Short mmCIF file of N, CA, C and O in Angstrom, two decimals:
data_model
loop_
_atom_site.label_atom_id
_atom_site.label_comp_id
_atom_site.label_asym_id
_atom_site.label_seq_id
_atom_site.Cartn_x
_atom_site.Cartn_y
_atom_site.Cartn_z
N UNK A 20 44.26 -13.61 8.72
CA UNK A 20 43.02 -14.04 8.10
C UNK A 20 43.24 -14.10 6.59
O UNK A 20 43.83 -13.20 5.99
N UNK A 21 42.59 -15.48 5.84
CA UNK A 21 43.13 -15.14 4.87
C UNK A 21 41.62 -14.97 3.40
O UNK A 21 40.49 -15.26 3.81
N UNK A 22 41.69 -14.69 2.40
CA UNK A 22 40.82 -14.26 1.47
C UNK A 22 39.61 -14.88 1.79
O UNK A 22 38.50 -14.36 1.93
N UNK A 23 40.07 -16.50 1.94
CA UNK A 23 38.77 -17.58 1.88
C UNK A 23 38.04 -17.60 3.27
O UNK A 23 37.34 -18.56 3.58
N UNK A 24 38.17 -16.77 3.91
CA UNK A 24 38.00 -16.35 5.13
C UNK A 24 37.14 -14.83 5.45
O UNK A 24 35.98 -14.69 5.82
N UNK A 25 38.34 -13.64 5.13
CA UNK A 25 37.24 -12.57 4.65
C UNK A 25 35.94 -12.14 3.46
O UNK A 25 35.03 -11.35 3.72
N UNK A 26 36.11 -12.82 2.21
CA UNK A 26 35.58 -13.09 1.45
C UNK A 26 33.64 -13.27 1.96
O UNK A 26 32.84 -12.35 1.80
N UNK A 27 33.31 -14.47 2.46
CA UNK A 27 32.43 -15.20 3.22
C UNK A 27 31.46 -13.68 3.73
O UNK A 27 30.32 -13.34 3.41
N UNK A 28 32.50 -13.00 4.65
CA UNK A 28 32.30 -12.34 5.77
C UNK A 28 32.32 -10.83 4.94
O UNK A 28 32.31 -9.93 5.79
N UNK A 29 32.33 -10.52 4.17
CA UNK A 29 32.38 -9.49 3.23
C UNK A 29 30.75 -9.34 2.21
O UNK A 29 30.00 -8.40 1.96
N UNK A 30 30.75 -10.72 1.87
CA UNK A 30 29.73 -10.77 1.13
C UNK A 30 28.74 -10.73 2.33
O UNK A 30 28.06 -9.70 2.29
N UNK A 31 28.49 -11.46 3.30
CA UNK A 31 27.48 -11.22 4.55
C UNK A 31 26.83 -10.03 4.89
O UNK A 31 25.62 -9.92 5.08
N UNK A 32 28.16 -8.67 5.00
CA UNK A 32 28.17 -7.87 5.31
C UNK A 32 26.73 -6.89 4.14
O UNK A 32 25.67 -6.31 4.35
N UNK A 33 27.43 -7.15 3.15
CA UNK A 33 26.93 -6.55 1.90
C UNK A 33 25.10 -7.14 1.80
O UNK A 33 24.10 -6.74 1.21
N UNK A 34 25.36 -8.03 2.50
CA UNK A 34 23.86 -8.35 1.89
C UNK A 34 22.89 -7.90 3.21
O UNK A 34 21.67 -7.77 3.34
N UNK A 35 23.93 -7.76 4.02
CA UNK A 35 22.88 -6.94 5.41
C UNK A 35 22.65 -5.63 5.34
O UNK A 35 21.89 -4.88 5.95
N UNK A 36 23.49 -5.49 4.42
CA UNK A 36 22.85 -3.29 4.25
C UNK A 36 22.07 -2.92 3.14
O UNK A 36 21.49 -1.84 3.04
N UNK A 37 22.04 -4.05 2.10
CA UNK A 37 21.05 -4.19 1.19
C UNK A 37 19.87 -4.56 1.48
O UNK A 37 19.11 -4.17 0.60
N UNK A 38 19.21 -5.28 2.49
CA UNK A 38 18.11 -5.63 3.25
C UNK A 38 17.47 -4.44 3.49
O UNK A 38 16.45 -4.41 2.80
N UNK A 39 17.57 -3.59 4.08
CA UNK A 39 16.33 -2.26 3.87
C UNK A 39 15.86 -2.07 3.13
O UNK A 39 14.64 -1.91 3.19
N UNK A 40 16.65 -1.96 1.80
CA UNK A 40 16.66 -1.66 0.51
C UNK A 40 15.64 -2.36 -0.16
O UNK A 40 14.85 -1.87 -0.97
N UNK A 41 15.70 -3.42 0.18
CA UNK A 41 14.81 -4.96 -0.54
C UNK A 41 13.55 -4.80 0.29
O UNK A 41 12.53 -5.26 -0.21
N UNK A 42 13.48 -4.30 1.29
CA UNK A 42 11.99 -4.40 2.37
C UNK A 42 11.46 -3.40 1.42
O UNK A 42 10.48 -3.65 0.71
N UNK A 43 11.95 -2.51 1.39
CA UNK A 43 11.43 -0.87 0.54
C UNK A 43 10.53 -1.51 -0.64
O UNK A 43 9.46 -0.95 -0.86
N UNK A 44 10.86 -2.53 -1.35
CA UNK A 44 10.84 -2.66 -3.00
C UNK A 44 9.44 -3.68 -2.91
O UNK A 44 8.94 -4.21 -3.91
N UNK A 45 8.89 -3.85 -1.46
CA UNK A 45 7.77 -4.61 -1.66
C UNK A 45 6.32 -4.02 -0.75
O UNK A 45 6.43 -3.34 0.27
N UNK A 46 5.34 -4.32 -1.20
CA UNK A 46 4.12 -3.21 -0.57
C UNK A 46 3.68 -4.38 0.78
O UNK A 46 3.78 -5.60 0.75
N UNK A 47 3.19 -3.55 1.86
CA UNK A 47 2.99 -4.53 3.17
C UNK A 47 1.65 -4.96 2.96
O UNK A 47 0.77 -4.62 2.17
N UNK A 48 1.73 -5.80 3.85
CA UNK A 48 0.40 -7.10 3.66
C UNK A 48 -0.59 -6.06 3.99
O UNK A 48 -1.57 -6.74 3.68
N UNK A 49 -0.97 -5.24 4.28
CA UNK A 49 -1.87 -4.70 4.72
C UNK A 49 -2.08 -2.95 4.61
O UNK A 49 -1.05 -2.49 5.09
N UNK A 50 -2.67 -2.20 4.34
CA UNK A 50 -2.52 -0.70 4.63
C UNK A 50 -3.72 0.08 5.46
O UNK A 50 -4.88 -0.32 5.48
N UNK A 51 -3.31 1.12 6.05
CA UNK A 51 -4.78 1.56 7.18
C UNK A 51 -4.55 2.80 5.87
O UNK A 51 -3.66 3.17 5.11
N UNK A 52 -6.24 3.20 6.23
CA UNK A 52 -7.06 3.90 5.60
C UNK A 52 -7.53 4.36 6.44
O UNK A 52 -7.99 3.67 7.36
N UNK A 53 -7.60 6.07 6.45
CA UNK A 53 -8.07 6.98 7.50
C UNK A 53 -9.61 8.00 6.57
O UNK A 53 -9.58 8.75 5.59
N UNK A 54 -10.53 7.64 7.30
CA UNK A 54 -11.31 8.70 6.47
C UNK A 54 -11.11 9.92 7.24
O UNK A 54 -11.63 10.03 8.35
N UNK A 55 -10.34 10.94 6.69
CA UNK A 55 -10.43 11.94 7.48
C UNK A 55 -11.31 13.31 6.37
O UNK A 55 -10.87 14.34 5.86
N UNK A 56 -12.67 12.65 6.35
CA UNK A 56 -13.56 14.08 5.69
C UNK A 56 -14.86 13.38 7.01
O UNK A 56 -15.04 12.52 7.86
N UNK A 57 -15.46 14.55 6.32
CA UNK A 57 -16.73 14.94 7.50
C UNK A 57 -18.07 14.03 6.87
O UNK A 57 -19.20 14.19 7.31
N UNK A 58 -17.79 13.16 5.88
CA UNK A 58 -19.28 12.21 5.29
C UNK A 58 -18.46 10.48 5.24
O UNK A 58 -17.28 10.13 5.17
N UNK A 59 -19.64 9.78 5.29
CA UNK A 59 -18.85 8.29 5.28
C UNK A 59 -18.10 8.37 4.14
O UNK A 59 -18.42 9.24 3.34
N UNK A 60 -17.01 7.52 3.84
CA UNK A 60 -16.66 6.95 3.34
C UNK A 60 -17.54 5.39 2.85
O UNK A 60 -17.74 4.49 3.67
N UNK A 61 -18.07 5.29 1.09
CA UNK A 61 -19.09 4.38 0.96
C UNK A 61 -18.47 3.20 0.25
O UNK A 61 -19.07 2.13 0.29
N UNK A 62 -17.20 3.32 -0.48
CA UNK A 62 -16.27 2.28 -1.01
C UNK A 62 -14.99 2.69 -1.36
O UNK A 62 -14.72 3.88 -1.44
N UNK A 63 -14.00 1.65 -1.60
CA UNK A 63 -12.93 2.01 -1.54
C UNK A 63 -12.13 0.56 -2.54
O UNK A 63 -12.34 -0.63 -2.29
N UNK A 64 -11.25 1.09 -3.62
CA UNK A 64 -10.63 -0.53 -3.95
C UNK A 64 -9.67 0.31 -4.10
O UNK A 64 -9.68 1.54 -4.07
N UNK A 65 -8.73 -0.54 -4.29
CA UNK A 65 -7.36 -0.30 -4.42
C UNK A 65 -7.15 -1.55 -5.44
O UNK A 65 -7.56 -2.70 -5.25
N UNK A 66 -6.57 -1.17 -6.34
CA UNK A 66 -5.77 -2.19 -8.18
C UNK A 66 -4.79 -1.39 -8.50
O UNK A 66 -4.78 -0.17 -8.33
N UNK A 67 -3.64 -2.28 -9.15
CA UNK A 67 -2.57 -3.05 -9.48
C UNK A 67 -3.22 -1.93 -10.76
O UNK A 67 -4.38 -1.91 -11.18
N UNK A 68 -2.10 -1.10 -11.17
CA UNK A 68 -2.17 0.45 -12.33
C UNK A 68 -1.92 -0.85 -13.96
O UNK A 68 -1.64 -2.05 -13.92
N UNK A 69 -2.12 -0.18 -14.86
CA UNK A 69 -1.87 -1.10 -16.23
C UNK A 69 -2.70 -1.61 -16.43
O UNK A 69 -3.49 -2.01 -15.57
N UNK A 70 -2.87 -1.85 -18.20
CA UNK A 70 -4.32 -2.46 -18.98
C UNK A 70 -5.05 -3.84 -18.28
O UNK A 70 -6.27 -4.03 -18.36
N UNK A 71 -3.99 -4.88 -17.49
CA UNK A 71 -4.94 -5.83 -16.53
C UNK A 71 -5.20 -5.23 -15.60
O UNK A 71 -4.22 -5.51 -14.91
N UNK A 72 -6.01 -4.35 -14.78
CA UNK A 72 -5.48 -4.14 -13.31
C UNK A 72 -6.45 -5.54 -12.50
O UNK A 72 -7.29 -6.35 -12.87
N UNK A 73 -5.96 -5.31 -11.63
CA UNK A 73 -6.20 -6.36 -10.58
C UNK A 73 -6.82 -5.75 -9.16
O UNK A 73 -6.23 -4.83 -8.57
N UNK A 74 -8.00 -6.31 -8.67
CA UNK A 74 -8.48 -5.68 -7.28
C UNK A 74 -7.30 -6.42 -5.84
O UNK A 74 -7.17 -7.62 -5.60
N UNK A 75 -6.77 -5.54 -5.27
CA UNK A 75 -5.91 -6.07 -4.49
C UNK A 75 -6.73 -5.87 -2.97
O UNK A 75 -6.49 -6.58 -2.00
N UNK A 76 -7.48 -5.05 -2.98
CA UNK A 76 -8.24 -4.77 -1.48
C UNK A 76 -9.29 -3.96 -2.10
O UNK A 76 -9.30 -3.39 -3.19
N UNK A 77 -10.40 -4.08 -0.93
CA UNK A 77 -11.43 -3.36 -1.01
C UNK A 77 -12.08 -2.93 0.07
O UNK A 77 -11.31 -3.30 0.96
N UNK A 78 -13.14 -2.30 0.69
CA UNK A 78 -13.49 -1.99 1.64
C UNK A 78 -14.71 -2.33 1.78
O UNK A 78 -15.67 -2.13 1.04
N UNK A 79 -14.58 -3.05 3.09
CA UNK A 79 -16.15 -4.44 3.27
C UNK A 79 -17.69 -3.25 3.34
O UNK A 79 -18.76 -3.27 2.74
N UNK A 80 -17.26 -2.54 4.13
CA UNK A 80 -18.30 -1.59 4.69
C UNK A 80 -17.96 -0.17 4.94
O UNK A 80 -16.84 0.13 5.37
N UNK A 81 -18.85 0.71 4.70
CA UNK A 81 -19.21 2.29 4.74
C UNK A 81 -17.72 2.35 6.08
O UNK A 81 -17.57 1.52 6.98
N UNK A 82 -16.93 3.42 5.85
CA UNK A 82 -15.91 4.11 6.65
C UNK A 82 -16.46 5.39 7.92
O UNK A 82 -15.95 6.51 7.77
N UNK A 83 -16.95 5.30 8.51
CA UNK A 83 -17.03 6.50 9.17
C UNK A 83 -16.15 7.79 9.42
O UNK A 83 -14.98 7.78 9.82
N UNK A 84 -16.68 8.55 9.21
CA UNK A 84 -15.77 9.91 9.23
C UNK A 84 -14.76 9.80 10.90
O UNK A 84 -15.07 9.30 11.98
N UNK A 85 -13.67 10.42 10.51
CA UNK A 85 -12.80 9.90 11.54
C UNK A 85 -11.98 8.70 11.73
O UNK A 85 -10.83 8.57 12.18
N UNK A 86 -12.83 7.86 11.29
CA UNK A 86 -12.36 6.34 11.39
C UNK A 86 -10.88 5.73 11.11
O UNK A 86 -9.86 6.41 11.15
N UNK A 87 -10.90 4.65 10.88
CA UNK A 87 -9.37 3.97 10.33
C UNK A 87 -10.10 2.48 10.24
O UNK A 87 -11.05 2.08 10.91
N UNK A 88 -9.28 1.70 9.05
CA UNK A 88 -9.09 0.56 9.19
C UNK A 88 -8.40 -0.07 8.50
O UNK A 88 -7.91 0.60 7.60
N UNK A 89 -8.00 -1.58 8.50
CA UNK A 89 -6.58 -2.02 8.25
C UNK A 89 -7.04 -2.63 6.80
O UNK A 89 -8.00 -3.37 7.04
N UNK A 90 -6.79 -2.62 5.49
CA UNK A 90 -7.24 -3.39 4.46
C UNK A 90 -6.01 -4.41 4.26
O UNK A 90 -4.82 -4.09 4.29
N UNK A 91 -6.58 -5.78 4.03
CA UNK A 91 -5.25 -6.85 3.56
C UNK A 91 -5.30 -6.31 2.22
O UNK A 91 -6.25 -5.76 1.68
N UNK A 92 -4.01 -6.58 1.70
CA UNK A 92 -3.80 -6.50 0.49
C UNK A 92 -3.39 -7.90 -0.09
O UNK A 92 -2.41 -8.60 0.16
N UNK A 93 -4.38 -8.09 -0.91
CA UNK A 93 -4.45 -9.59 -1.37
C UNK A 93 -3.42 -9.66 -2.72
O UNK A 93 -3.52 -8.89 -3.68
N UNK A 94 -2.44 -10.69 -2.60
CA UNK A 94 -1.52 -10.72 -3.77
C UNK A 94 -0.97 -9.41 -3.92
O UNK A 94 -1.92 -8.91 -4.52
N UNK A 95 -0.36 -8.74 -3.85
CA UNK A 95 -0.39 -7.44 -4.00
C UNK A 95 1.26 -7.79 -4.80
O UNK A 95 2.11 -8.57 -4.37
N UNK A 96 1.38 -6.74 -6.33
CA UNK A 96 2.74 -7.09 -7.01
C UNK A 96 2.93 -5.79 -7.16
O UNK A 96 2.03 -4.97 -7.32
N UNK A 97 3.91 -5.60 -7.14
CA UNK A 97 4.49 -4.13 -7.29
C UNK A 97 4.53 -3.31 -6.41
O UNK A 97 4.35 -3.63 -5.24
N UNK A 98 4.80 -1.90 -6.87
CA UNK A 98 4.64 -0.63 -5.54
C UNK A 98 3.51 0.37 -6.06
O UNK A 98 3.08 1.18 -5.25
N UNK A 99 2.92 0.36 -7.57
CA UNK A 99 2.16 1.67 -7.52
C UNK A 99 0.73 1.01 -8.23
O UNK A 99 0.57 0.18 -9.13
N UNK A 100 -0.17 1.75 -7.43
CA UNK A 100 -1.47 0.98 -7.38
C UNK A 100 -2.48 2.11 -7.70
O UNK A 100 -2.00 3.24 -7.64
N UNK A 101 -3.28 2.06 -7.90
CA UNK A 101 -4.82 3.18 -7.95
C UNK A 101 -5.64 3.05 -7.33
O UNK A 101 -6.14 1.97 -7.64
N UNK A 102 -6.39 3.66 -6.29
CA UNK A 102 -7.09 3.69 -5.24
C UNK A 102 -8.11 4.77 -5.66
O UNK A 102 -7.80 5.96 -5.73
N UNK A 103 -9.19 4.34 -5.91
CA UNK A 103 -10.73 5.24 -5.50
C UNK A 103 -11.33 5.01 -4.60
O UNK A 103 -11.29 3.88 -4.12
N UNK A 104 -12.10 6.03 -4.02
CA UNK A 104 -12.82 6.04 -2.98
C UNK A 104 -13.96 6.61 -3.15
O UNK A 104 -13.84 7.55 -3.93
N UNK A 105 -15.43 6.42 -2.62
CA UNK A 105 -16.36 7.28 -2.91
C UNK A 105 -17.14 7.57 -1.75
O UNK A 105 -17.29 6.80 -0.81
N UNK A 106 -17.54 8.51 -1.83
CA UNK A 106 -18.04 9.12 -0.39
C UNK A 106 -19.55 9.13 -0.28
O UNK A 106 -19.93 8.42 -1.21
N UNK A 107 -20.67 9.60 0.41
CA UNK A 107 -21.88 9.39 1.02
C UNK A 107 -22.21 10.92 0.22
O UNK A 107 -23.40 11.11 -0.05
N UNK A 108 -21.32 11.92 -0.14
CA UNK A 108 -21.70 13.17 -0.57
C UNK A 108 -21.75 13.03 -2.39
O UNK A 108 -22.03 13.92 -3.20
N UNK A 109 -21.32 11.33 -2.71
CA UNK A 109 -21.18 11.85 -4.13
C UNK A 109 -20.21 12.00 -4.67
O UNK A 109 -20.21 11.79 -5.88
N UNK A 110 -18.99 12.41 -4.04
CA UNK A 110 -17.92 12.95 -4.24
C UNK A 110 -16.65 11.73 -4.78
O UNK A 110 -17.10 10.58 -4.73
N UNK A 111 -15.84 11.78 -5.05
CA UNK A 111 -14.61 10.80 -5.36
C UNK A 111 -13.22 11.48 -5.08
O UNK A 111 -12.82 12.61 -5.36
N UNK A 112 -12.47 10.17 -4.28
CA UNK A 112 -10.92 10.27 -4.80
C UNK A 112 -10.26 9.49 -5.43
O UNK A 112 -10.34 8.31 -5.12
N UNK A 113 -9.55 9.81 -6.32
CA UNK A 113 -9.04 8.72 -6.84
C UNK A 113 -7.73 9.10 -7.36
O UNK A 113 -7.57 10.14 -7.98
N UNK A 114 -6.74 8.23 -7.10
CA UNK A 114 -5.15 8.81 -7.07
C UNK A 114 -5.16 7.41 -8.03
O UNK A 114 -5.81 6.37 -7.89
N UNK A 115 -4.03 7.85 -9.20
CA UNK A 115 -3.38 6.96 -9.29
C UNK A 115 -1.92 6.93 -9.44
O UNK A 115 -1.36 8.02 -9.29
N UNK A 116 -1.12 5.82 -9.72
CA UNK A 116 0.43 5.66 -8.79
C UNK A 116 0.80 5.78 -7.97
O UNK A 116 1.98 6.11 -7.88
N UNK A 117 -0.09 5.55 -6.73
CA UNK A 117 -0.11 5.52 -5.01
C UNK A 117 1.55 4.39 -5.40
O UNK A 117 1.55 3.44 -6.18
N UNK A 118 2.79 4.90 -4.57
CA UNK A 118 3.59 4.20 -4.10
C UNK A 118 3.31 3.46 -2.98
O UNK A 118 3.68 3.98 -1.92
N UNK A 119 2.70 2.25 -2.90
CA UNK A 119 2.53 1.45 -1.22
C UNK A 119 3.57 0.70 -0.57
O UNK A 119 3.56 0.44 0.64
N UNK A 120 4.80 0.22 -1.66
CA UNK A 120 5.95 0.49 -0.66
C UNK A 120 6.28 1.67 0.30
O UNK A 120 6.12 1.26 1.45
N UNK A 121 6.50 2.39 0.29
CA UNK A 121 6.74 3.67 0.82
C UNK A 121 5.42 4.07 1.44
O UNK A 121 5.76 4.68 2.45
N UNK A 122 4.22 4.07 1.40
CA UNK A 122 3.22 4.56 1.77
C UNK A 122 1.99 3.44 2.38
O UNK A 122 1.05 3.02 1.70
N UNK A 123 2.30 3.07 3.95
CA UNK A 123 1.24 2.04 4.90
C UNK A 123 0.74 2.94 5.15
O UNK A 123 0.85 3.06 6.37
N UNK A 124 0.17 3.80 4.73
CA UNK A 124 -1.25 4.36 5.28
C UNK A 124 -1.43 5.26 4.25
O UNK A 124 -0.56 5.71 3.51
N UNK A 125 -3.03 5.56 4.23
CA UNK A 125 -4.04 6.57 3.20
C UNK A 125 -4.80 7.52 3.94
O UNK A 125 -5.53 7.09 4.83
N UNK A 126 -4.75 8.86 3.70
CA UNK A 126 -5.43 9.61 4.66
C UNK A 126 -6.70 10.35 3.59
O UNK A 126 -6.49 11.49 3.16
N UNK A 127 -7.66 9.80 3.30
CA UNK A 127 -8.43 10.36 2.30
C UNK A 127 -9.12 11.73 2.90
O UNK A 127 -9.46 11.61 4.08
N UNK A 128 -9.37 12.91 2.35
CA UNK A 128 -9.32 14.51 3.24
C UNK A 128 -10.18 14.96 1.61
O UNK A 128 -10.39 14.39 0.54
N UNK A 129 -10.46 16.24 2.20
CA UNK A 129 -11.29 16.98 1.13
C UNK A 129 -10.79 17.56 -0.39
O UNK A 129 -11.59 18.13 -1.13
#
């Protein structure tokens, strides 16, 4: 076998073990959101961190305690985002630099 031959088949190789790598570096179309406290959940956005931020998802309607549901994430650039949530008690969460590469799901808790 000769260079112009392994060469081809070398670089192939290389770009198939880098592929995880590259899935990692982008946030999925979508993330579930778990209300896991004991009062609704009454809104929820999730934006793109930095002086523009951008609304990437939001939550159509009140969450029921227990619940789950799937939010699209519209345009979504990057991996770290800020997510508030506000609850039926008054209460708030609000994280910011949520990694959503790494993190398809939100478990909002007390």
């Amino acid at each position: 076998m000769t260079l112009r031959h392994i060469l081809p088949a070398a670089c192939a190789l290389a770009l198939l073990t880098a592929l995880p790598a590259l899935a990692q570096s982008r946030p999925p179309a979508q993330i579930k959101i778990t209300n896991g406290r004991t009062v609704p959940l009454e809104t929820l956005e999730i934006t793109t961190t930095g002086e523009q931020a951008r609304l990437v998802a939001k939550l159509a309607k009140p969450l029921a305690p227990g619940k789950s549901i799937a939010l699209k994430l519209n345009k979504p650039a990057g991996c770290s985002y800020y997510v508030l949530g506000k609850f039926s008690d008054e209460s708030e969460s609000d994280n910011d630099g949520i990694d959503l590469c790494k993190e398809r799901s939100l478990r909002l808790t007390e």
